[in-house]
mmCIF file of N, CA, C and O in Angstrom:
data_model
loop_
_atom_site.group_PDB
_atom_site.id
_atom_site.type_symbol
_atom_site.label_atom_id
_atom_site.label_comp_id
_atom_site.label_asym_id
_atom_site.label_seq_id
_atom_site.Cartn_x
_atom_site.Cartn_y
_atom_site.Cartn_z
ATOM 1 N N MET A 126 16.815 -24.552 -15.306
ATOM 2 C CA MET A 126 15.630 -24.523 -14.420
ATOM 3 C C MET A 126 14.209 -23.555 -13.480
ATOM 4 O O MET A 126 15.166 -22.218 -13.663
ATOM 5 N N PRO A 127 13.286 -24.169 -14.640
ATOM 6 C CA PRO A 127 12.170 -22.764 -14.041
ATOM 7 C C PRO A 127 12.227 -22.239 -12.788
ATOM 8 O O PRO A 127 12.429 -22.863 -11.719
ATOM 9 N N ASN A 128 12.114 -20.891 -12.289
ATOM 10 C CA ASN A 128 11.914 -20.109 -11.068
ATOM 11 C C ASN A 128 11.012 -20.979 -9.887
ATOM 12 O O ASN A 128 9.551 -20.786 -10.418
ATOM 13 N N SER A 129 11.103 -21.152 -8.931
ATOM 14 C CA SER A 129 9.970 -21.989 -7.972
ATOM 15 C C SER A 129 9.749 -21.588 -6.782
ATOM 16 O O SER A 129 9.001 -21.880 -5.999
ATOM 17 N N GLN A 130 9.769 -20.238 -6.636
ATOM 18 C CA GLN A 130 9.689 -19.351 -5.163
ATOM 19 C C GLN A 130 9.035 -18.123 -6.133
ATOM 20 O O GLN A 130 7.765 -18.278 -6.854
ATOM 21 N N PRO A 131 6.936 -18.459 -4.974
ATOM 22 C CA PRO A 131 6.233 -18.259 -4.989
ATOM 23 C C PRO A 131 6.478 -15.974 -5.584
ATOM 24 O O PRO A 131 7.120 -16.195 -5.488
ATOM 25 N N ARG A 132 5.398 -17.280 -6.564
ATOM 26 C CA ARG A 132 4.991 -14.715 -6.683
ATOM 27 C C ARG A 132 4.485 -14.173 -6.573
ATOM 28 O O ARG A 132 3.128 -14.212 -5.854
ATOM 29 N N VAL A 133 4.602 -12.656 -5.807
ATOM 30 C CA VAL A 133 3.834 -12.058 -4.954
ATOM 31 C C VAL A 133 4.421 -10.785 -5.157
ATOM 32 O O VAL A 133 4.610 -10.202 -5.587
ATOM 33 N N LEU A 134 2.835 -10.491 -5.323
ATOM 34 C CA LEU A 134 2.297 -8.641 -5.700
ATOM 35 C C LEU A 134 2.076 -8.037 -4.788
ATOM 36 O O LEU A 134 1.467 -8.248 -3.943
ATOM 37 N N VAL A 135 3.062 -6.852 -4.435
ATOM 38 C CA VAL A 135 3.115 -6.219 -2.969
ATOM 39 C C VAL A 135 2.025 -4.493 -4.104
ATOM 40 O O VAL A 135 2.797 -4.151 -4.554
ATOM 41 N N VAL A 136 1.759 -3.807 -3.116
ATOM 42 C CA VAL A 136 0.484 -2.979 -4.078
ATOM 43 C C VAL A 136 0.311 -2.300 -2.930
ATOM 44 O O VAL A 136 -0.584 -2.431 -1.423
ATOM 45 N N ASP A 137 0.845 -0.619 -2.656
ATOM 46 C CA ASP A 137 0.824 -0.062 -1.615
ATOM 47 C C ASP A 137 0.824 1.213 -2.187
ATOM 48 O O ASP A 137 2.460 1.335 -2.942
ATOM 49 N N ASP A 138 0.620 2.825 -1.757
ATOM 50 C CA ASP A 138 0.637 3.688 -1.904
ATOM 51 C C ASP A 138 2.019 4.449 -1.193
ATOM 52 O O ASP A 138 2.921 5.091 -1.767
ATOM 53 N N ASP A 139 2.986 3.608 -0.654
ATOM 54 C CA ASP A 139 3.762 4.171 0.979
ATOM 55 C C ASP A 139 5.340 3.586 0.068
ATOM 56 O O ASP A 139 5.138 2.456 0.085
ATOM 57 N N PRO A 140 6.093 4.067 -1.376
ATOM 58 C CA PRO A 140 7.132 3.404 -1.908
ATOM 59 C C PRO A 140 8.254 2.973 -0.322
ATOM 60 O O PRO A 140 8.714 2.128 -0.283
ATOM 61 N N GLY A 141 7.647 3.786 1.376
ATOM 62 C CA GLY A 141 8.625 2.644 2.484
ATOM 63 C C GLY A 141 8.054 1.298 2.200
ATOM 64 O O GLY A 141 9.856 0.591 2.976
ATOM 65 N N VAL A 142 6.938 1.153 2.724
ATOM 66 C CA VAL A 142 6.202 0.057 3.398
ATOM 67 C C VAL A 142 6.840 -1.663 1.005
ATOM 68 O O VAL A 142 6.635 -2.123 2.033
ATOM 69 N N LEU A 143 7.043 -0.525 0.358
ATOM 70 C CA LEU A 143 7.126 -1.580 -0.598
ATOM 71 C C LEU A 143 8.264 -1.511 -0.367
ATOM 72 O O LEU A 143 8.657 -2.678 -0.775
ATOM 73 N N GLN A 144 9.818 -1.053 -0.215
ATOM 74 C CA GLN A 144 10.618 -0.649 0.252
ATOM 75 C C GLN A 144 11.197 -2.210 0.392
ATOM 76 O O GLN A 144 11.051 -2.980 0.621
ATOM 77 N N SER A 145 10.399 -2.108 2.420
ATOM 78 C CA SER A 145 10.613 -3.164 3.391
ATOM 79 C C SER A 145 9.898 -4.584 2.954
ATOM 80 O O SER A 145 10.612 -5.570 3.868
ATOM 81 N N LEU A 146 8.702 -4.633 2.452
ATOM 82 C CA LEU A 146 8.031 -6.144 2.334
ATOM 83 C C LEU A 146 8.984 -6.433 0.969
ATOM 84 O O LEU A 146 9.711 -7.639 1.720
ATOM 85 N N LYS A 147 9.047 -6.140 0.235
ATOM 86 C CA LYS A 147 10.897 -6.748 -0.633
ATOM 87 C C LYS A 147 11.459 -7.082 -0.154
ATOM 88 O O LYS A 147 12.321 -8.081 -0.129
ATOM 89 N N LEU A 148 11.683 -5.968 0.363
ATOM 90 C CA LEU A 148 13.379 -6.706 1.162
ATOM 91 C C LEU A 148 13.276 -7.425 1.771
ATOM 92 O O LEU A 148 13.815 -8.999 2.227
ATOM 93 N N LEU A 149 11.934 -7.922 3.048
ATOM 94 C CA LEU A 149 11.483 -8.764 3.871
ATOM 95 C C LEU A 149 11.471 -10.307 2.950
ATOM 96 O O LEU A 149 11.594 -11.576 3.392
ATOM 97 N N LEU A 150 10.912 -9.516 2.112
ATOM 98 C CA LEU A 150 10.116 -11.039 1.035
ATOM 99 C C LEU A 150 11.230 -11.553 -0.167
ATOM 100 O O LEU A 150 11.365 -12.841 -0.379
ATOM 101 N N GLU A 151 12.393 -10.840 0.067
ATOM 102 C CA GLU A 151 13.055 -11.050 -2.190
ATOM 103 C C GLU A 151 13.922 -12.516 -1.177
ATOM 104 O O GLU A 151 13.963 -12.786 -2.537
ATOM 105 N N ASP A 152 14.360 -12.998 -0.514
ATOM 106 C CA ASP A 152 15.161 -14.111 -0.239
ATOM 107 C C ASP A 152 14.485 -15.493 -1.246
ATOM 108 O O ASP A 152 15.042 -16.798 -1.012
ATOM 109 N N ASP A 153 12.854 -14.995 0.022
ATOM 110 C CA ASP A 153 12.162 -16.414 -0.809
ATOM 111 C C ASP A 153 11.092 -16.682 -1.767
ATOM 112 O O ASP A 153 10.386 -17.365 -1.888
ATOM 113 N N CYS A 154 11.048 -15.172 -2.252
ATOM 114 C CA CYS A 154 9.870 -14.781 -2.824
ATOM 115 C C CYS A 154 10.382 -14.368 -4.356
ATOM 116 O O CYS A 154 11.074 -12.930 -3.568
ATOM 117 N N GLU A 155 9.582 -14.306 -4.964
ATOM 118 C CA GLU A 155 10.410 -13.382 -6.424
ATOM 119 C C GLU A 155 9.004 -11.898 -6.684
ATOM 120 O O GLU A 155 8.067 -12.114 -6.643
ATOM 121 N N VAL A 156 9.162 -11.555 -5.858
ATOM 122 C CA VAL A 156 8.870 -9.994 -5.287
ATOM 123 C C VAL A 156 8.088 -8.649 -6.892
ATOM 124 O O VAL A 156 9.526 -8.521 -7.107
ATOM 125 N N THR A 157 7.296 -8.308 -6.878
ATOM 126 C CA THR A 157 7.172 -7.630 -7.750
ATOM 127 C C THR A 157 6.239 -6.395 -7.192
ATOM 128 O O THR A 157 5.308 -6.422 -5.970
ATOM 129 N N CYS A 158 6.119 -4.878 -6.797
ATOM 130 C CA CYS A 158 5.948 -4.378 -6.055
ATOM 131 C C CYS A 158 5.192 -3.460 -7.179
ATOM 132 O O CYS A 158 5.751 -3.188 -7.960
ATOM 133 N N GLU A 159 3.888 -2.849 -6.587
ATOM 134 C CA GLU A 159 3.319 -1.829 -7.884
ATOM 135 C C GLU A 159 3.074 -1.001 -6.272
ATOM 136 O O GLU A 159 2.148 -1.013 -5.433
ATOM 137 N N ALA A 160 3.263 0.521 -6.610
ATOM 138 C CA ALA A 160 2.142 1.414 -6.066
ATOM 139 C C ALA A 160 0.403 1.905 -6.224
ATOM 140 O O ALA A 160 -0.309 2.489 -5.454
ATOM 141 N N SER A 161 0.908 2.156 -7.559
ATOM 142 C CA SER A 161 -1.300 1.863 -7.786
ATOM 143 C C SER A 161 -1.982 0.839 -8.039
ATOM 144 O O SER A 161 -1.630 -0.387 -8.364
ATOM 145 N N PRO A 162 -2.941 0.693 -7.242
ATOM 146 C CA PRO A 162 -4.207 -0.324 -7.378
ATOM 147 C C PRO A 162 -4.204 -0.383 -8.923
ATOM 148 O O PRO A 162 -4.458 -2.040 -9.603
ATOM 149 N N VAL A 163 -4.440 0.464 -9.799
ATOM 150 C CA VAL A 163 -4.082 0.753 -11.471
ATOM 151 C C VAL A 163 -4.188 -0.728 -12.400
ATOM 152 O O VAL A 163 -4.021 -0.851 -12.347
ATOM 153 N N ASN A 164 -2.588 -0.437 -11.636
ATOM 154 C CA ASN A 164 -1.792 -1.174 -12.366
ATOM 155 C C ASN A 164 -0.887 -2.220 -11.869
ATOM 156 O O ASN A 164 -1.212 -2.579 -12.798
ATOM 157 N N ALA A 165 -1.486 -2.096 -10.570
ATOM 158 C CA ALA A 165 -1.733 -3.534 -9.947
ATOM 159 C C ALA A 165 -2.594 -4.726 -10.183
ATOM 160 O O ALA A 165 -1.846 -5.611 -11.249
ATOM 161 N N LEU A 166 -3.320 -4.002 -10.323
ATOM 162 C CA LEU A 166 -4.842 -4.496 -11.655
ATOM 163 C C LEU A 166 -4.336 -5.598 -12.747
ATOM 164 O O LEU A 166 -4.529 -6.393 -13.080
ATOM 165 N N SER A 167 -4.016 -4.637 -13.583
ATOM 166 C CA SER A 167 -3.175 -4.631 -15.075
ATOM 167 C C SER A 167 -2.199 -5.818 -14.356
ATOM 168 O O SER A 167 -2.168 -6.906 -16.386
ATOM 169 N N LEU A 168 -1.425 -5.525 -14.030
ATOM 170 C CA LEU A 168 -0.496 -6.829 -14.346
ATOM 171 C C LEU A 168 -0.989 -8.008 -13.717
ATOM 172 O O LEU A 168 -0.424 -8.587 -14.522
ATOM 173 N N ALA A 169 -2.037 -8.569 -12.641
ATOM 174 C CA ALA A 169 -2.811 -9.144 -11.912
ATOM 175 C C ALA A 169 -3.393 -10.206 -13.513
ATOM 176 O O ALA A 169 -3.178 -11.374 -13.578
ATOM 177 N N ARG A 170 -3.997 -9.516 -14.163
ATOM 178 C CA ARG A 170 -5.048 -9.502 -15.516
ATOM 179 C C ARG A 170 -3.301 -10.123 -16.460
ATOM 180 O O ARG A 170 -3.793 -11.168 -16.896
ATOM 181 N N HIS A 171 -2.362 -10.191 -16.236
ATOM 182 C CA HIS A 171 -1.415 -10.344 -17.621
ATOM 183 C C HIS A 171 -0.472 -11.516 -16.708
ATOM 184 O O HIS A 171 0.210 -11.977 -17.944
ATOM 185 N N ARG A 172 -0.694 -11.694 -15.656
ATOM 186 C CA ARG A 172 1.193 -12.129 -14.921
ATOM 187 C C ARG A 172 0.580 -13.101 -14.234
ATOM 188 O O ARG A 172 -0.189 -12.431 -13.071
ATOM 189 N N ALA A 173 0.846 -14.159 -14.027
ATOM 190 C CA ALA A 173 0.146 -15.249 -12.682
ATOM 191 C C ALA A 173 1.334 -14.714 -11.021
ATOM 192 O O ALA A 173 2.797 -14.719 -10.929
ATOM 193 N N PHE A 174 0.556 -14.240 -10.060
ATOM 194 C CA PHE A 174 1.022 -14.665 -8.720
ATOM 195 C C PHE A 174 0.458 -15.399 -7.628
ATOM 196 O O PHE A 174 -0.754 -15.209 -7.834
ATOM 197 N N ASP A 175 0.878 -16.024 -7.233
ATOM 198 C CA ASP A 175 0.664 -16.627 -6.129
ATOM 199 C C ASP A 175 -0.399 -16.292 -5.083
ATOM 200 O O ASP A 175 -0.941 -17.034 -4.109
ATOM 201 N N VAL A 176 0.476 -14.863 -5.153
ATOM 202 C CA VAL A 176 0.017 -14.108 -3.623
ATOM 203 C C VAL A 176 0.451 -12.458 -3.368
ATOM 204 O O VAL A 176 1.286 -11.356 -4.560
ATOM 205 N N ILE A 177 -0.888 -11.444 -3.818
ATOM 206 C CA ILE A 177 -1.030 -10.634 -3.551
ATOM 207 C C ILE A 177 -1.910 -9.817 -2.422
ATOM 208 O O ILE A 177 -2.170 -9.953 -1.668
ATOM 209 N N ILE A 178 -0.754 -9.212 -1.781
ATOM 210 C CA ILE A 178 -0.245 -8.301 -0.918
ATOM 211 C C ILE A 178 -0.798 -6.634 -0.932
ATOM 212 O O ILE A 178 0.235 -6.071 -1.399
ATOM 213 N N THR A 179 -1.892 -6.450 -0.147
ATOM 214 C CA THR A 179 -2.398 -4.846 -0.232
ATOM 215 C C THR A 179 -2.409 -4.238 1.122
ATOM 216 O O THR A 179 -3.336 -4.939 1.817
ATOM 217 N N ASP A 180 -2.438 -2.416 0.604
ATOM 218 C CA ASP A 180 -2.566 -1.941 1.512
ATOM 219 C C ASP A 180 -4.318 -1.807 1.104
ATOM 220 O O ASP A 180 -4.746 -1.557 0.542
ATOM 221 N N PHE A 181 -5.189 -1.544 2.826
ATOM 222 C CA PHE A 181 -6.771 -0.632 2.647
ATOM 223 C C PHE A 181 -6.439 0.304 2.351
ATOM 224 O O PHE A 181 -7.368 0.332 1.528
ATOM 225 N N LYS A 182 -6.301 1.190 2.865
ATOM 226 C CA LYS A 182 -6.684 2.434 2.326
ATOM 227 C C LYS A 182 -5.396 2.952 1.577
ATOM 228 O O LYS A 182 -4.162 3.492 1.624
ATOM 229 N N MET A 183 -5.998 3.383 0.518
ATOM 230 C CA MET A 183 -5.352 3.685 -0.670
ATOM 231 C C MET A 183 -5.484 4.668 -1.975
ATOM 232 O O MET A 183 -7.592 4.966 -1.512
ATOM 233 N N PRO A 184 -5.159 5.656 -2.346
ATOM 234 C CA PRO A 184 -5.944 6.947 -3.432
ATOM 235 C C PRO A 184 -6.025 6.730 -4.238
ATOM 236 O O PRO A 184 -8.044 7.161 -4.614
ATOM 237 N N GLN A 185 -6.370 5.226 -5.106
ATOM 238 C CA GLN A 185 -7.290 5.628 -5.967
ATOM 239 C C GLN A 185 -8.561 4.767 -5.974
ATOM 240 O O GLN A 185 -9.484 4.582 -6.611
ATOM 241 N N MET A 186 -8.268 3.492 -4.631
ATOM 242 C CA MET A 186 -9.495 2.866 -4.520
ATOM 243 C C MET A 186 -8.446 1.690 -3.378
ATOM 244 O O MET A 186 -7.784 1.991 -3.435
ATOM 245 N N THR A 187 -9.847 0.948 -2.188
ATOM 246 C CA THR A 187 -9.728 1.050 -1.917
ATOM 247 C C THR A 187 -9.149 -0.348 -1.852
ATOM 248 O O THR A 187 -9.383 -1.252 -2.559
ATOM 249 N N GLY A 188 -8.399 -1.175 -0.572
ATOM 250 C CA GLY A 188 -7.895 -2.053 -0.471
ATOM 251 C C GLY A 188 -9.624 -3.372 -1.097
ATOM 252 O O GLY A 188 -9.000 -3.934 -1.418
ATOM 253 N N GLY A 189 -9.914 -2.671 -0.436
ATOM 254 C CA GLY A 189 -11.512 -3.574 -0.196
ATOM 255 C C GLY A 189 -12.372 -3.977 -1.774
ATOM 256 O O GLY A 189 -12.378 -4.685 -2.684
ATOM 257 N N GLU A 190 -11.970 -2.798 -2.404
ATOM 258 C CA GLU A 190 -11.997 -2.993 -3.811
ATOM 259 C C GLU A 190 -11.293 -3.099 -4.857
ATOM 260 O O GLU A 190 -12.094 -3.870 -5.956
ATOM 261 N N PHE A 191 -9.957 -2.982 -4.280
ATOM 262 C CA PHE A 191 -9.276 -4.047 -5.425
ATOM 263 C C PHE A 191 -9.455 -5.347 -5.163
ATOM 264 O O PHE A 191 -9.181 -6.250 -6.045
ATOM 265 N N ALA A 192 -8.920 -5.788 -3.599
ATOM 266 C CA ALA A 192 -9.553 -7.311 -3.733
ATOM 267 C C ALA A 192 -10.982 -8.007 -4.379
ATOM 268 O O ALA A 192 -10.239 -8.740 -5.448
ATOM 269 N N GLN A 193 -11.580 -7.554 -4.514
ATOM 270 C CA GLN A 193 -12.756 -7.229 -5.470
ATOM 271 C C GLN A 193 -12.906 -7.686 -7.063
ATOM 272 O O GLN A 193 -13.136 -8.842 -7.427
ATOM 273 N N ALA A 194 -12.313 -6.835 -7.347
ATOM 274 C CA ALA A 194 -11.784 -6.612 -8.685
ATOM 275 C C ALA A 194 -10.749 -7.599 -8.897
ATOM 276 O O ALA A 194 -11.211 -8.039 -10.283
ATOM 277 N N VAL A 195 -9.766 -8.060 -7.577
ATOM 278 C CA VAL A 195 -8.936 -9.436 -8.324
ATOM 279 C C VAL A 195 -9.704 -10.395 -8.220
ATOM 280 O O VAL A 195 -9.704 -11.515 -10.071
ATOM 281 N N LYS A 196 -10.661 -10.755 -7.456
ATOM 282 C CA LYS A 196 -11.709 -12.069 -7.066
ATOM 283 C C LYS A 196 -12.802 -12.071 -9.259
ATOM 284 O O LYS A 196 -12.033 -13.165 -8.776
ATOM 285 N N GLU A 197 -12.570 -10.588 -9.616
ATOM 286 C CA GLU A 197 -13.582 -10.729 -10.491
ATOM 287 C C GLU A 197 -12.893 -10.698 -11.485
ATOM 288 O O GLU A 197 -12.923 -11.430 -13.218
ATOM 289 N N GLN A 198 -11.302 -10.135 -12.076
ATOM 290 C CA GLN A 198 -10.818 -10.867 -13.717
ATOM 291 C C GLN A 198 -9.951 -10.989 -13.586
ATOM 292 O O GLN A 198 -8.626 -11.270 -13.807
ATOM 293 N N VAL A 199 -8.746 -12.026 -12.533
ATOM 294 C CA VAL A 199 -7.955 -12.927 -11.978
ATOM 295 C C VAL A 199 -8.292 -13.960 -12.266
ATOM 296 O O VAL A 199 -8.452 -14.490 -11.018
ATOM 297 N N THR A 200 -7.603 -15.389 -13.066
ATOM 298 C CA THR A 200 -7.524 -16.207 -12.995
ATOM 299 C C THR A 200 -6.511 -16.987 -12.946
ATOM 300 O O THR A 200 -5.913 -16.603 -14.114
ATOM 301 N N PRO A 201 -5.947 -17.595 -12.385
ATOM 302 C CA PRO A 201 -6.591 -17.706 -11.348
ATOM 303 C C PRO A 201 -6.725 -16.575 -10.019
ATOM 304 O O PRO A 201 -5.245 -16.108 -10.199
ATOM 305 N N THR A 202 -7.216 -16.995 -9.416
ATOM 306 C CA THR A 202 -7.087 -16.329 -7.903
ATOM 307 C C THR A 202 -6.476 -16.261 -7.280
ATOM 308 O O THR A 202 -6.250 -17.757 -6.596
ATOM 309 N N PRO A 203 -5.169 -15.526 -7.455
ATOM 310 C CA PRO A 203 -4.628 -15.993 -6.437
ATOM 311 C C PRO A 203 -4.633 -15.670 -4.957
ATOM 312 O O PRO A 203 -5.957 -15.076 -4.151
ATOM 313 N N TYR A 204 -3.535 -16.111 -3.455
ATOM 314 C CA TYR A 204 -4.322 -15.325 -1.909
ATOM 315 C C TYR A 204 -4.542 -13.763 -2.182
ATOM 316 O O TYR A 204 -3.030 -13.473 -2.992
ATOM 317 N N LEU A 205 -5.040 -13.256 -1.210
ATOM 318 C CA LEU A 205 -5.127 -12.239 -1.218
ATOM 319 C C LEU A 205 -4.937 -11.285 0.323
ATOM 320 O O LEU A 205 -5.838 -12.385 0.791
ATOM 321 N N LEU A 206 -3.617 -10.411 0.591
ATOM 322 C CA LEU A 206 -3.421 -10.712 2.427
ATOM 323 C C LEU A 206 -3.732 -9.247 2.306
ATOM 324 O O LEU A 206 -3.292 -8.464 1.595
ATOM 325 N N MET A 207 -4.772 -8.279 3.407
ATOM 326 C CA MET A 207 -4.554 -6.784 3.166
ATOM 327 C C MET A 207 -3.699 -6.803 4.468
ATOM 328 O O MET A 207 -4.175 -6.973 5.339
ATOM 329 N N LEU A 208 -3.512 -5.390 4.226
ATOM 330 C CA LEU A 208 -2.474 -4.894 5.422
ATOM 331 C C LEU A 208 -3.007 -2.958 5.520
ATOM 332 O O LEU A 208 -3.464 -3.116 4.793
ATOM 333 N N THR A 209 -3.028 -2.696 6.445
ATOM 334 C CA THR A 209 -3.620 -1.302 7.432
ATOM 335 C C THR A 209 -2.858 -0.863 8.148
ATOM 336 O O THR A 209 -2.245 -1.522 9.307
ATOM 337 N N GLY A 210 -2.818 0.447 8.194
ATOM 338 C CA GLY A 210 -1.382 0.564 9.419
ATOM 339 C C GLY A 210 -3.636 1.701 9.866
ATOM 340 O O GLY A 210 -3.132 2.532 11.112
ATOM 341 N N THR A 211 -4.481 1.375 9.668
ATOM 342 C CA THR A 211 -6.108 2.490 9.796
ATOM 343 C C THR A 211 -5.923 1.727 11.621
ATOM 344 O O THR A 211 -6.359 0.707 11.696
ATOM 345 N N PRO A 212 -5.900 2.658 12.648
ATOM 346 C CA PRO A 212 -6.834 1.814 13.847
ATOM 347 C C PRO A 212 -9.182 1.270 13.310
ATOM 348 O O PRO A 212 -9.310 1.334 12.736
#
């Protein structure tokens, strides 16, 4: 029987955030975590995700830049949620 859980990609450069979100979501979702937005974009181009949760402030690109790249390069476009700890 195929997996009917939503596929979620979590993108954050903080390993603690990745681990926390994975633990929070893994009972109800198939969760993939990636610390690099560049690697995450490559994953999203080659694998279908229903939701992508991304941090806003990351070293390689901002969450806004990442979200724009997803919208331009990933089909079908998943739901995008952005998190930030920045006031």
